[in-house]
mmCIF file of C-alpha atoms in Angstrom:
data_model
loop_
_atom_site.group_PDB
_atom_site.id
_atom_site.type_symbol
_atom_site.label_atom_id
_atom_site.label_comp_id
_atom_site.label_asym_id
_atom_site.label_seq_id
_atom_site.Cartn_x
_atom_site.Cartn_y
_atom_site.Cartn_z
ATOM 1 C CA UNK A 1 -126.055 12.573 -155.117
ATOM 2 C CA UNK A 2 -128.929 12.494 -152.687
ATOM 3 C CA UNK A 3 -127.156 14.877 -150.374
ATOM 4 C CA UNK A 4 -126.612 17.460 -153.093
ATOM 5 C CA UNK A 5 -130.231 17.290 -154.227
ATOM 6 C CA UNK A 6 -131.430 17.745 -150.702
ATOM 7 C CA UNK A 7 -129.037 20.575 -150.068
ATOM 8 C CA UNK A 8 -130.210 22.304 -153.223
ATOM 9 C CA UNK A 9 -133.817 21.804 -152.278
ATOM 10 C CA UNK A 10 -133.171 23.214 -148.836
ATOM 11 C CA UNK A 11 -131.534 26.384 -150.147
ATOM 12 C CA UNK A 12 -134.648 28.572 -150.187
ATOM 13 C CA UNK A 13 -135.318 27.563 -146.587
ATOM 14 C CA UNK A 14 -131.823 28.561 -145.477
ATOM 15 C CA UNK A 15 -132.680 32.147 -146.192
ATOM 16 C CA UNK A 16 -136.426 32.189 -146.543
ATOM 17 C CA UNK A 17 -136.865 35.945 -146.390
ATOM 18 C CA UNK A 18 -134.461 36.571 -149.257
ATOM 19 C CA UNK A 19 -136.969 37.018 -152.057
ATOM 20 C CA UNK A 20 -139.046 39.291 -149.851
ATOM 21 C CA UNK A 21 -136.333 41.612 -148.655
ATOM 22 C CA UNK A 22 -137.624 45.166 -148.879
ATOM 23 C CA UNK A 23 -135.748 47.089 -151.520
ATOM 24 C CA UNK A 24 -134.590 50.657 -151.079
ATOM 25 C CA UNK A 25 -137.164 53.151 -149.896
ATOM 26 C CA UNK A 26 -138.950 55.076 -152.628
ATOM 27 C CA UNK A 27 -140.297 58.064 -150.759
ATOM 28 C CA UNK A 28 -141.720 61.097 -152.489
ATOM 29 C CA UNK A 29 -144.919 62.880 -153.341
ATOM 30 C CA UNK A 30 -145.316 61.349 -156.819
ATOM 31 C CA UNK A 31 -147.822 58.695 -155.772
ATOM 32 C CA UNK A 32 -149.651 61.221 -153.593
ATOM 33 C CA UNK A 33 -150.139 63.616 -156.494
ATOM 34 C CA UNK A 34 -151.007 60.676 -158.733
ATOM 35 C CA UNK A 35 -153.708 59.591 -156.289
ATOM 36 C CA UNK A 36 -155.198 63.094 -156.102
ATOM 37 C CA UNK A 37 -154.970 63.521 -159.880
ATOM 38 C CA UNK A 38 -156.937 60.299 -160.464
ATOM 39 C CA UNK A 39 -159.818 61.576 -158.346
ATOM 40 C CA UNK A 40 -159.808 65.127 -159.704
ATOM 41 C CA UNK A 41 -159.465 64.120 -163.356
ATOM 42 C CA UNK A 42 -162.170 61.501 -162.870
ATOM 43 C CA UNK A 43 -164.674 64.146 -161.807
ATOM 44 C CA UNK A 44 -163.704 66.516 -164.636
ATOM 45 C CA UNK A 45 -163.842 63.689 -167.194
ATOM 46 C CA UNK A 46 -167.383 62.816 -166.145
ATOM 47 C CA UNK A 47 -168.507 66.293 -167.234
ATOM 48 C CA UNK A 48 -166.317 66.446 -170.353
ATOM 49 C CA UNK A 49 -167.244 63.018 -171.679
ATOM 50 C CA UNK A 50 -170.979 63.110 -171.058
ATOM 51 C CA UNK A 51 -171.295 66.600 -172.526
ATOM 52 C CA UNK A 52 -169.243 65.388 -175.501
ATOM 53 C CA UNK A 53 -171.507 62.386 -175.978
ATOM 54 C CA UNK A 54 -174.636 64.532 -175.694
ATOM 55 C CA UNK A 55 -173.473 67.167 -178.157
ATOM 56 C CA UNK A 56 -172.310 64.599 -180.709
ATOM 57 C CA UNK A 57 -174.994 61.925 -180.447
ATOM 58 C CA UNK A 58 -178.178 63.479 -179.082
ATOM 59 C CA UNK A 59 -178.356 67.224 -179.640
ATOM 60 C CA UNK A 60 -179.565 68.590 -182.987
ATOM 61 C CA UNK A 61 -179.911 65.918 -185.660
ATOM 62 C CA UNK A 62 -178.317 63.370 -183.380
ATOM 63 C CA UNK A 63 -175.995 60.634 -184.512
ATOM 64 C CA UNK A 64 -176.817 60.981 -188.217
ATOM 65 C CA UNK A 65 -175.171 64.411 -188.278
ATOM 66 C CA UNK A 66 -171.705 63.054 -187.619
ATOM 67 C CA UNK A 67 -169.330 63.240 -190.570
ATOM 68 C CA UNK A 68 -166.140 65.038 -191.575
ATOM 69 C CA UNK A 69 -168.086 68.240 -191.872
ATOM 70 C CA UNK A 70 -169.566 67.985 -188.393
ATOM 71 C CA UNK A 71 -166.148 67.435 -186.847
ATOM 72 C CA UNK A 72 -164.615 70.236 -188.890
ATOM 73 C CA UNK A 73 -167.421 72.524 -187.805
ATOM 74 C CA UNK A 74 -166.813 71.813 -184.151
ATOM 75 C CA UNK A 75 -163.056 72.278 -184.429
ATOM 76 C CA UNK A 76 -163.500 75.605 -186.189
ATOM 77 C CA UNK A 77 -164.369 76.929 -182.752
ATOM 78 C CA UNK A 78 -161.536 77.344 -180.220
ATOM 79 C CA UNK A 79 -164.004 76.345 -177.494
ATOM 80 C CA UNK A 80 -164.377 72.789 -178.827
ATOM 81 C CA UNK A 81 -160.699 72.606 -179.679
ATOM 82 C CA UNK A 82 -159.810 73.274 -176.052
ATOM 83 C CA UNK A 83 -162.624 71.002 -174.828
ATOM 84 C CA UNK A 84 -161.424 68.063 -176.903
ATOM 85 C CA UNK A 85 -157.781 68.745 -176.122
ATOM 86 C CA UNK A 86 -158.418 68.740 -172.369
ATOM 87 C CA UNK A 87 -160.559 65.640 -172.707
ATOM 88 C CA UNK A 88 -157.870 63.838 -174.707
ATOM 89 C CA UNK A 89 -155.058 64.689 -172.311
ATOM 90 C CA UNK A 90 -156.973 64.005 -169.132
ATOM 91 C CA UNK A 91 -158.386 60.720 -170.434
ATOM 92 C CA UNK A 92 -154.979 59.540 -171.600
ATOM 93 C CA UNK A 93 -153.200 60.533 -168.382
ATOM 94 C CA UNK A 94 -155.981 59.060 -166.251
ATOM 95 C CA UNK A 95 -156.103 55.818 -168.225
ATOM 96 C CA UNK A 96 -152.337 55.452 -168.480
ATOM 97 C CA UNK A 97 -151.878 55.987 -164.756
ATOM 98 C CA UNK A 98 -154.617 53.456 -164.056
ATOM 99 C CA UNK A 99 -153.010 50.816 -166.265
ATOM 100 C CA UNK A 100 -149.627 51.636 -164.713
ATOM 101 C CA UNK A 101 -150.945 50.794 -161.265
ATOM 102 C CA UNK A 102 -152.542 47.604 -162.600
ATOM 103 C CA UNK A 103 -149.175 46.576 -164.079
ATOM 104 C CA UNK A 104 -147.492 47.323 -160.755
ATOM 105 C CA UNK A 105 -150.095 45.253 -158.920
ATOM 106 C CA UNK A 106 -150.163 42.208 -161.142
ATOM 107 C CA UNK A 107 -146.866 41.863 -163.050
ATOM 108 C CA UNK A 108 -144.613 39.962 -160.680
ATOM 109 C CA UNK A 109 -141.332 39.958 -162.577
ATOM 110 C CA UNK A 110 -139.358 43.169 -163.050
ATOM 111 C CA UNK A 111 -138.615 42.408 -166.707
ATOM 112 C CA UNK A 112 -142.250 41.885 -167.609
ATOM 113 C CA UNK A 113 -143.156 45.024 -165.701
ATOM 114 C CA UNK A 114 -140.622 47.049 -167.664
ATOM 115 C CA UNK A 115 -141.788 45.823 -171.074
ATOM 116 C CA UNK A 116 -145.466 46.327 -170.290
ATOM 117 C CA UNK A 117 -144.736 49.871 -169.156
ATOM 118 C CA UNK A 118 -142.643 50.609 -172.238
ATOM 119 C CA UNK A 119 -145.577 49.454 -174.391
ATOM 120 C CA UNK A 120 -147.980 51.535 -172.303
ATOM 121 C CA UNK A 121 -145.960 54.757 -172.438
ATOM 122 C CA UNK A 122 -145.316 54.309 -176.168
ATOM 123 C CA UNK A 123 -149.055 53.993 -176.766
ATOM 124 C CA UNK A 124 -149.612 57.093 -174.620
ATOM 125 C CA UNK A 125 -147.112 59.213 -176.570
ATOM 126 C CA UNK A 126 -148.422 58.072 -179.967
ATOM 127 C CA UNK A 127 -152.094 58.670 -179.143
ATOM 128 C CA UNK A 128 -151.554 62.023 -177.432
ATOM 129 C CA UNK A 129 -149.259 63.329 -180.186
ATOM 130 C CA UNK A 130 -151.514 62.234 -183.029
ATOM 131 C CA UNK A 131 -154.655 63.397 -181.240
ATOM 132 C CA UNK A 132 -153.259 66.827 -180.454
ATOM 133 C CA UNK A 133 -152.040 67.185 -184.025
ATOM 134 C CA UNK A 134 -155.429 66.241 -185.474
ATOM 135 C CA UNK A 135 -157.359 68.658 -183.250
ATOM 136 C CA UNK A 136 -155.327 71.637 -184.512
ATOM 137 C CA UNK A 137 -154.667 70.661 -188.115
ATOM 138 C CA UNK A 138 -157.875 68.903 -189.107
ATOM 139 C CA UNK A 139 -158.820 69.728 -192.682
ATOM 140 C CA UNK A 140 -161.960 68.067 -194.032
ATOM 141 C CA UNK A 141 -161.010 68.881 -197.636
ATOM 142 C CA UNK A 142 -157.314 68.094 -198.085
ATOM 143 C CA UNK A 143 -156.147 69.380 -201.473
ATOM 144 C CA UNK A 144 -155.352 66.717 -204.031
ATOM 145 C CA UNK A 145 -157.502 63.982 -202.470
ATOM 146 C CA UNK A 146 -159.743 61.791 -204.616
ATOM 147 C CA UNK A 147 -163.122 63.512 -204.900
ATOM 148 C CA UNK A 148 -165.189 60.422 -204.053
ATOM 149 C CA UNK A 149 -163.551 60.198 -200.624
ATOM 150 C CA UNK A 150 -164.426 63.752 -199.647
ATOM 151 C CA UNK A 151 -167.673 65.007 -198.094
ATOM 152 C CA UNK A 152 -170.077 66.725 -200.472
ATOM 153 C CA UNK A 153 -169.470 70.265 -199.263
ATOM 154 C CA UNK A 154 -165.832 70.212 -200.349
ATOM 155 C CA UNK A 155 -166.731 70.291 -204.039
ATOM 156 C CA UNK A 156 -169.372 72.997 -203.804
ATOM 157 C CA UNK B 1 -172.209 13.502 -140.037
ATOM 158 C CA UNK B 2 -175.967 13.558 -139.933
ATOM 159 C CA UNK B 3 -176.062 14.564 -136.290
ATOM 160 C CA UNK B 4 -177.666 17.929 -135.937
ATOM 161 C CA UNK B 5 -175.809 20.413 -133.859
ATOM 162 C CA UNK B 6 -178.648 21.724 -131.723
ATOM 163 C CA UNK B 7 -180.398 18.545 -130.665
ATOM 164 C CA UNK B 8 -179.345 16.995 -127.410
ATOM 165 C CA UNK B 9 -179.725 13.664 -129.188
ATOM 166 C CA UNK B 10 -176.138 12.625 -128.884
ATOM 167 C CA UNK B 11 -177.708 9.239 -128.290
ATOM 168 C CA UNK B 12 -178.174 8.920 -132.045
ATOM 169 C CA UNK B 13 -174.550 9.682 -132.764
ATOM 170 C CA UNK B 14 -171.789 7.196 -133.324
ATOM 171 C CA UNK B 15 -170.567 7.723 -129.791
ATOM 172 C CA UNK B 16 -171.844 4.560 -128.159
ATOM 173 C CA UNK B 17 -169.965 4.813 -124.890
ATOM 174 C CA UNK B 18 -171.045 8.348 -124.155
ATOM 175 C CA UNK B 19 -174.550 7.212 -123.378
ATOM 176 C CA UNK B 20 -177.597 9.397 -123.715
ATOM 177 C CA UNK B 21 -176.920 12.186 -121.279
ATOM 178 C CA UNK B 22 -179.140 15.175 -121.738
ATOM 179 C CA UNK B 23 -177.120 18.178 -122.844
ATOM 180 C CA UNK B 24 -174.254 16.047 -124.116
ATOM 181 C CA UNK B 25 -172.173 17.805 -126.734
ATOM 182 C CA UNK B 26 -172.804 16.285 -130.175
ATOM 183 C CA UNK B 27 -169.813 14.874 -131.977
ATOM 184 C CA UNK B 28 -169.168 14.573 -135.689
ATOM 185 C CA UNK B 29 -166.420 13.581 -138.059
ATOM 186 C CA UNK B 30 -164.559 16.344 -139.785
ATOM 187 C CA UNK B 31 -162.030 16.108 -142.603
ATOM 188 C CA UNK B 32 -159.136 18.538 -142.688
ATOM 189 C CA UNK B 33 -157.435 19.039 -146.030
ATOM 190 C CA UNK B 34 -154.066 20.456 -145.042
ATOM 191 C CA UNK B 35 -151.485 22.010 -147.341
ATOM 192 C CA UNK B 36 -148.215 20.479 -146.217
ATOM 193 C CA UNK B 37 -144.620 21.311 -146.981
ATOM 194 C CA UNK B 38 -141.661 19.498 -145.505
ATOM 195 C CA UNK B 39 -138.322 19.738 -147.234
ATOM 196 C CA UNK B 40 -136.773 16.984 -145.140
ATOM 197 C CA UNK B 41 -139.255 14.269 -146.058
ATOM 198 C CA UNK B 42 -141.029 15.422 -149.215
ATOM 199 C CA UNK B 43 -138.532 17.677 -150.975
ATOM 200 C CA UNK B 44 -139.380 21.126 -152.252
ATOM 201 C CA UNK B 45 -142.951 20.252 -153.238
ATOM 202 C CA UNK B 46 -145.983 21.228 -151.216
ATOM 203 C CA UNK B 47 -148.756 18.635 -151.138
ATOM 204 C CA UNK B 48 -152.256 18.117 -149.765
ATOM 205 C CA UNK B 49 -153.011 15.627 -147.025
ATOM 206 C CA UNK B 50 -156.408 14.754 -145.578
ATOM 207 C CA UNK B 51 -157.070 13.788 -141.974
ATOM 208 C CA UNK B 52 -160.441 12.765 -140.591
ATOM 209 C CA UNK B 53 -160.941 13.252 -136.869
ATOM 210 C CA UNK B 54 -163.907 13.172 -134.535
ATOM 211 C CA UNK B 55 -164.752 16.561 -133.155
ATOM 212 C CA UNK B 56 -167.341 18.138 -130.908
ATOM 213 C CA UNK B 57 -169.659 21.043 -131.506
ATOM 214 C CA UNK B 58 -167.633 23.151 -129.135
ATOM 215 C CA UNK B 59 -164.324 22.422 -130.868
ATOM 216 C CA UNK B 60 -162.359 24.987 -132.743
ATOM 217 C CA UNK B 61 -160.225 24.274 -135.783
ATOM 218 C CA UNK B 62 -157.182 24.470 -133.520
ATOM 219 C CA UNK B 63 -158.551 21.549 -131.460
ATOM 220 C CA UNK B 64 -158.834 19.441 -134.605
ATOM 221 C CA UNK B 65 -155.275 20.374 -135.581
ATOM 222 C CA UNK B 66 -154.126 19.375 -132.117
ATOM 223 C CA UNK B 67 -155.932 16.060 -132.450
ATOM 224 C CA UNK B 68 -154.103 15.414 -135.716
ATOM 225 C CA UNK B 69 -150.723 16.407 -134.326
ATOM 226 C CA UNK B 70 -151.065 14.611 -131.003
ATOM 227 C CA UNK B 71 -152.887 11.433 -132.112
ATOM 228 C CA UNK B 72 -152.375 10.927 -135.835
ATOM 229 C CA UNK B 73 -149.314 12.574 -137.354
ATOM 230 C CA UNK B 74 -146.814 14.265 -135.068
ATOM 231 C CA UNK B 75 -144.927 15.748 -137.996
ATOM 232 C CA UNK B 76 -147.691 18.254 -138.729
ATOM 233 C CA UNK B 77 -146.329 21.685 -137.835
ATOM 234 C CA UNK B 78 -148.168 24.879 -137.009
ATOM 235 C CA UNK B 79 -147.714 27.818 -134.655
ATOM 236 C CA UNK B 80 -149.938 28.446 -131.697
ATOM 237 C CA UNK B 81 -149.300 29.919 -128.327
ATOM 238 C CA UNK B 82 -152.130 31.201 -126.163
ATOM 239 C CA UNK B 83 -154.873 29.443 -128.170
ATOM 240 C CA UNK B 84 -157.368 32.121 -127.172
ATOM 241 C CA UNK B 85 -157.158 34.689 -129.926
ATOM 242 C CA UNK B 86 -154.782 37.074 -128.215
ATOM 243 C CA UNK B 87 -151.235 36.132 -129.187
ATOM 244 C CA UNK B 88 -151.843 36.050 -132.947
ATOM 245 C CA UNK B 89 -149.679 32.992 -133.608
ATOM 246 C CA UNK B 90 -152.084 30.712 -135.438
ATOM 247 C CA UNK B 91 -153.296 32.822 -138.340
ATOM 248 C CA UNK B 92 -153.798 30.601 -141.391
ATOM 249 C CA UNK B 93 -155.879 30.325 -144.539
ATOM 250 C CA UNK B 94 -159.013 28.386 -143.624
ATOM 251 C CA UNK B 95 -161.330 27.586 -146.521
ATOM 252 C CA UNK B 96 -159.566 30.346 -148.418
ATOM 253 C CA UNK B 97 -160.000 33.006 -145.734
ATOM 254 C CA UNK B 98 -157.402 34.232 -143.277
ATOM 255 C CA UNK B 99 -158.537 33.344 -139.779
ATOM 256 C CA UNK B 100 -157.095 32.449 -136.393
ATOM 257 C CA UNK B 101 -157.451 28.666 -135.997
ATOM 258 C CA UNK B 102 -158.257 29.233 -132.306
ATOM 259 C CA UNK B 103 -161.208 31.511 -133.056
ATOM 260 C CA UNK B 104 -162.978 29.414 -135.705
ATOM 261 C CA UNK B 105 -165.524 26.843 -134.544
ATOM 262 C CA UNK B 106 -165.612 23.718 -136.701
ATOM 263 C CA UNK B 107 -169.411 23.727 -136.738
ATOM 264 C CA UNK B 108 -169.320 27.158 -138.406
ATOM 265 C CA UNK B 109 -167.140 25.813 -141.227
ATOM 266 C CA UNK B 110 -169.634 23.288 -142.658
ATOM 267 C CA UNK B 111 -168.007 20.035 -141.504
ATOM 268 C CA UNK B 112 -169.842 18.124 -144.291
ATOM 269 C CA UNK B 113 -167.103 19.147 -146.678
ATOM 270 C CA UNK B 114 -163.346 18.867 -146.169
ATOM 271 C CA UNK B 115 -161.995 22.020 -144.540
ATOM 272 C CA UNK B 116 -158.954 23.330 -146.395
ATOM 273 C CA UNK B 117 -156.166 24.646 -144.212
ATOM 274 C CA UNK B 118 -153.234 26.437 -145.844
ATOM 275 C CA UNK B 119 -150.345 28.570 -144.639
ATOM 276 C CA UNK B 120 -150.736 32.342 -144.985
ATOM 277 C CA UNK B 121 -150.359 33.381 -148.618
ATOM 278 C CA UNK B 122 -147.628 35.774 -149.703
ATOM 279 C CA UNK B 123 -145.127 34.865 -147.003
ATOM 280 C CA UNK B 124 -142.445 32.195 -147.588
ATOM 281 C CA UNK B 125 -143.498 28.816 -146.185
ATOM 282 C CA UNK B 126 -140.961 27.224 -143.859
ATOM 283 C CA UNK B 127 -142.794 24.055 -142.893
ATOM 284 C CA UNK B 128 -146.441 23.016 -143.228
ATOM 285 C CA UNK B 129 -148.492 25.909 -141.817
ATOM 286 C CA UNK B 130 -145.501 27.880 -140.537
ATOM 287 C CA UNK B 131 -144.494 30.875 -142.619
ATOM 288 C CA UNK B 132 -141.528 33.194 -142.334
ATOM 289 C CA UNK B 133 -142.921 36.345 -140.719
ATOM 290 C CA UNK B 134 -139.737 38.370 -141.227
ATOM 291 C CA UNK B 135 -140.918 40.353 -144.290
ATOM 292 C CA UNK B 136 -144.034 41.261 -142.307
ATOM 293 C CA UNK B 137 -142.079 42.408 -139.250
ATOM 294 C CA UNK B 138 -139.524 44.231 -141.425
ATOM 295 C CA UNK B 139 -142.140 46.708 -142.626
ATOM 296 C CA UNK B 140 -143.615 46.866 -139.102
ATOM 297 C CA UNK B 141 -140.235 47.985 -137.745
ATOM 298 C CA UNK B 142 -139.864 50.551 -140.499
ATOM 299 C CA UNK B 143 -142.825 52.626 -139.331
ATOM 300 C CA UNK B 144 -141.251 53.100 -135.864
ATOM 301 C CA UNK B 145 -143.865 51.398 -133.662
ATOM 302 C CA UNK B 146 -142.793 53.172 -130.479
ATOM 303 C CA UNK B 147 -143.433 56.477 -128.745
ATOM 304 C CA UNK B 148 -141.481 59.378 -130.236
ATOM 305 C CA UNK B 149 -141.402 62.536 -128.134
ATOM 306 C CA UNK B 150 -139.482 65.750 -127.824
ATOM 307 C CA UNK B 151 -139.043 68.379 -125.140
ATOM 308 C CA UNK B 152 -138.784 67.816 -121.432
ATOM 309 C CA UNK B 153 -139.917 64.580 -119.974
ATOM 310 C CA UNK B 154 -142.946 65.060 -117.737
ATOM 311 C CA UNK B 155 -142.460 64.250 -114.066
ATOM 312 C CA UNK B 156 -145.619 62.110 -114.075
ATOM 313 C CA UNK B 157 -147.610 60.223 -116.707
ATOM 314 C CA UNK B 158 -148.225 61.708 -120.143
ATOM 315 C CA UNK B 159 -151.857 62.666 -119.710
ATOM 316 C CA UNK B 160 -154.473 62.248 -122.398
ATOM 317 C CA UNK B 161 -158.207 62.893 -122.472
ATOM 318 C CA UNK B 162 -160.683 60.114 -123.178
ATOM 319 C CA UNK B 163 -161.455 61.739 -126.550
ATOM 320 C CA UNK B 164 -157.780 61.840 -127.492
ATOM 321 C CA UNK B 165 -157.481 58.172 -126.584
ATOM 322 C CA UNK B 166 -160.597 57.307 -128.553
ATOM 323 C CA UNK B 167 -159.055 58.764 -131.720
ATOM 324 C CA UNK B 168 -156.719 55.785 -132.198
ATOM 325 C CA UNK B 169 -158.452 53.200 -129.996
ATOM 326 C CA UNK B 170 -159.359 50.891 -132.882
ATOM 327 C CA UNK B 171 -155.800 50.469 -134.109
ATOM 328 C CA UNK B 172 -154.430 49.646 -130.649
ATOM 329 C CA UNK B 173 -156.173 46.278 -130.920
ATOM 330 C CA UNK B 174 -153.707 44.834 -133.441
ATOM 331 C CA UNK B 175 -152.069 41.557 -132.367
ATOM 332 C CA UNK B 176 -149.685 41.335 -135.350
ATOM 333 C CA UNK B 177 -151.031 38.006 -136.596
ATOM 334 C CA UNK B 178 -150.414 39.010 -140.259
ATOM 335 C CA UNK B 179 -153.890 37.886 -141.343
ATOM 336 C CA UNK B 180 -154.506 41.294 -142.961
ATOM 337 C CA UNK B 181 -151.206 41.787 -144.743
ATOM 338 C CA UNK B 182 -151.226 38.244 -146.124
ATOM 339 C CA UNK B 183 -154.788 38.672 -147.414
ATOM 340 C CA UNK B 184 -153.782 41.675 -149.530
ATOM 341 C CA UNK B 185 -153.307 40.943 -153.267
ATOM 342 C CA UNK B 186 -151.001 43.943 -153.615
ATOM 343 C CA UNK B 187 -148.730 42.375 -151.005
ATOM 344 C CA UNK B 188 -148.899 38.997 -152.778
ATOM 345 C CA UNK B 189 -147.393 40.453 -155.957
ATOM 346 C CA UNK B 190 -143.864 41.071 -154.719
ATOM 347 C CA UNK B 191 -144.028 41.644 -150.964
ATOM 348 C CA UNK B 192 -142.790 45.219 -151.341
ATOM 349 C CA UNK B 193 -145.997 46.925 -150.174
ATOM 350 C CA UNK B 194 -145.817 47.959 -146.508
ATOM 351 C CA UNK B 195 -149.077 46.124 -145.916
ATOM 352 C CA UNK B 196 -152.144 46.898 -143.806
ATOM 353 C CA UNK B 197 -150.632 45.845 -140.464
ATOM 354 C CA UNK B 198 -147.715 48.282 -140.718
ATOM 355 C CA UNK B 199 -150.096 51.106 -141.633
ATOM 356 C CA UNK B 200 -152.474 50.218 -138.789
ATOM 357 C CA UNK B 201 -149.608 50.375 -136.309
ATOM 358 C CA UNK B 202 -148.389 53.646 -137.777
ATOM 359 C CA UNK B 203 -151.952 54.969 -137.418
ATOM 360 C CA UNK B 204 -151.876 54.004 -133.756
ATOM 361 C CA UNK B 205 -149.019 56.482 -133.154
ATOM 362 C CA UNK B 206 -149.780 59.104 -135.817
ATOM 363 C CA UNK B 207 -153.093 59.918 -134.125
ATOM 364 C CA UNK B 208 -151.784 59.593 -130.565
ATOM 365 C CA UNK B 209 -151.753 63.066 -128.950
ATOM 366 C CA UNK B 210 -148.724 62.118 -126.827
ATOM 367 C CA UNK B 211 -146.590 61.245 -129.850
ATOM 368 C CA UNK B 212 -144.499 63.728 -131.845
ATOM 369 C CA UNK B 213 -143.357 61.423 -134.622
ATOM 370 C CA UNK B 214 -146.401 61.725 -136.882
ATOM 371 C CA UNK B 215 -144.584 63.743 -139.554
ATOM 372 C CA UNK B 216 -141.772 61.178 -139.723
ATOM 373 C CA UNK B 217 -144.185 58.278 -140.009
ATOM 374 C CA UNK B 218 -146.228 60.000 -142.689
ATOM 375 C CA UNK B 219 -142.984 60.613 -144.559
ATOM 376 C CA UNK B 220 -142.085 56.917 -144.293
ATOM 377 C CA UNK B 221 -145.489 55.777 -145.554
ATOM 378 C CA UNK B 222 -145.579 58.397 -148.336
ATOM 379 C CA UNK B 223 -143.685 55.873 -150.403
ATOM 380 C CA UNK B 224 -144.271 54.159 -153.732
ATOM 381 C CA UNK B 225 -144.868 51.039 -151.646
ATOM 382 C CA UNK B 226 -146.756 52.905 -148.928
ATOM 383 C CA UNK B 227 -150.403 53.800 -148.406
ATOM 384 C CA UNK B 228 -150.946 54.751 -152.058
ATOM 385 C CA UNK B 229 -150.796 51.113 -153.092
ATOM 386 C CA UNK B 230 -153.970 50.413 -151.128
ATOM 387 C CA UNK B 231 -156.854 49.723 -153.530
ATOM 388 C CA UNK B 232 -159.494 49.749 -150.762
ATOM 389 C CA UNK B 233 -160.709 46.232 -151.514
ATOM 390 C CA UNK B 234 -161.349 45.561 -147.798
ATOM 391 C CA UNK B 235 -159.675 42.107 -147.758
ATOM 392 C CA UNK B 236 -157.741 43.210 -144.669
ATOM 393 C CA UNK B 237 -160.812 44.436 -142.796
ATOM 394 C CA UNK B 238 -162.558 41.156 -143.586
ATOM 395 C CA UNK B 239 -159.582 39.111 -142.404
ATOM 396 C CA UNK B 240 -158.839 40.936 -139.133
ATOM 397 C CA UNK B 241 -159.635 38.659 -136.165
ATOM 398 C CA UNK B 242 -159.806 41.729 -133.931
ATOM 399 C CA UNK B 243 -162.384 43.499 -136.051
ATOM 400 C CA UNK B 244 -160.185 46.529 -136.679
ATOM 401 C CA UNK B 245 -161.526 48.859 -139.390
ATOM 402 C CA UNK B 246 -158.240 48.554 -141.262
ATOM 403 C CA UNK B 247 -159.239 50.065 -144.595
ATOM 404 C CA UNK B 248 -160.697 53.050 -142.738
ATOM 405 C CA UNK B 249 -157.429 53.481 -140.824
ATOM 406 C CA UNK B 250 -155.457 53.407 -144.094
ATOM 407 C CA UNK B 251 -157.784 56.046 -145.565
ATOM 408 C CA UNK B 252 -157.273 58.236 -142.503
ATOM 409 C CA UNK B 253 -153.506 58.037 -142.964
ATOM 410 C CA UNK B 254 -153.945 58.976 -146.638
ATOM 411 C CA UNK B 255 -156.091 61.939 -145.652
ATOM 412 C CA UNK B 256 -153.491 63.110 -143.129
ATOM 413 C CA UNK B 257 -150.880 63.007 -145.892
ATOM 414 C CA UNK B 258 -153.033 64.990 -148.308
ATOM 415 C CA UNK B 259 -153.900 67.689 -145.782
ATOM 416 C CA UNK B 260 -150.198 67.913 -144.975
ATOM 417 C CA UNK B 261 -149.213 68.256 -148.652
ATOM 418 C CA UNK B 262 -151.770 70.897 -149.674
#
């Protein structure tokens, strides 16, 4: 009995490097492009986001101007449609890639890694799809909606 | 304990036999809190053990470990070879930082508190402070740490200017002690990351004007587990007993890859 317990306990020492064996090589430019993208998109996002914040919260009447109408007004112009679309895509790609690397760095088990990434990529697809859809199809006065939910200018 | 390090007043210390010689080295008691692991006697559980030994102001941690092994408990196991900071055998986690036991003076470690001594983190422990270095050397071998050349062999030495030598001088200092790689949290996760030491040694050849294998080495390190996993947190630079600017070297390898790709 004692011998078997000891033998079992000694197993990891018999082949100590086992758990740390390097797996197959994973060469390629993906991580290189990812690294460059993070830096480039970070710089572009600085401009996009702070201009977005300024236009929405400070310029003109400031924060009190924000409502359905304000958003509809902005998205009537292709300029702001493209601006918000680029901002949405870059922010989502940048953020998703960042969380992906965090998962790679901190999730130790392959199974956990896989499930966290599935959740992450699902969230990415849902947010990007819905966001893109909203930017191009936003209608502040949907027909058939209850009048008390709509902004005032819809009825006039 | 209360003896001050600078005063020659060893007369006040507990050493009664030493007498009151001027310039005598002060002695003090120091407690080592050592992380031990011995499958043969204690099963598969690591445990802490404390040893208190008398040490001198000129003693290094390695001297205290020797005192424990030679006078107190011969079963304590650790690696050391030259004991002068050149062979890189006795890297260990001292008070939570990766250091060479032979280069750390006890008086610099605040001997008032127990000094924790652990095996290097992220490598499989074999016994006490001895870890299995194989995963570390596996990635070192992968980056081809040898001269790669083509063309005709010169009849004399391969000449190099002082400037060309200076380009990779810093990374020639590596002694392969694994203090950097085992201080890297990315390496701790699953041991798949090449690690700072492998990249430093690749850097040593990539920027060597006599070497022709740079493209191959960049290809090897342009891997999911290669340089792109570095998060530039500088743990490796802080841990290096040779003072190599490791994070800088990794960034230089990254830059070489980017200029090659675009």
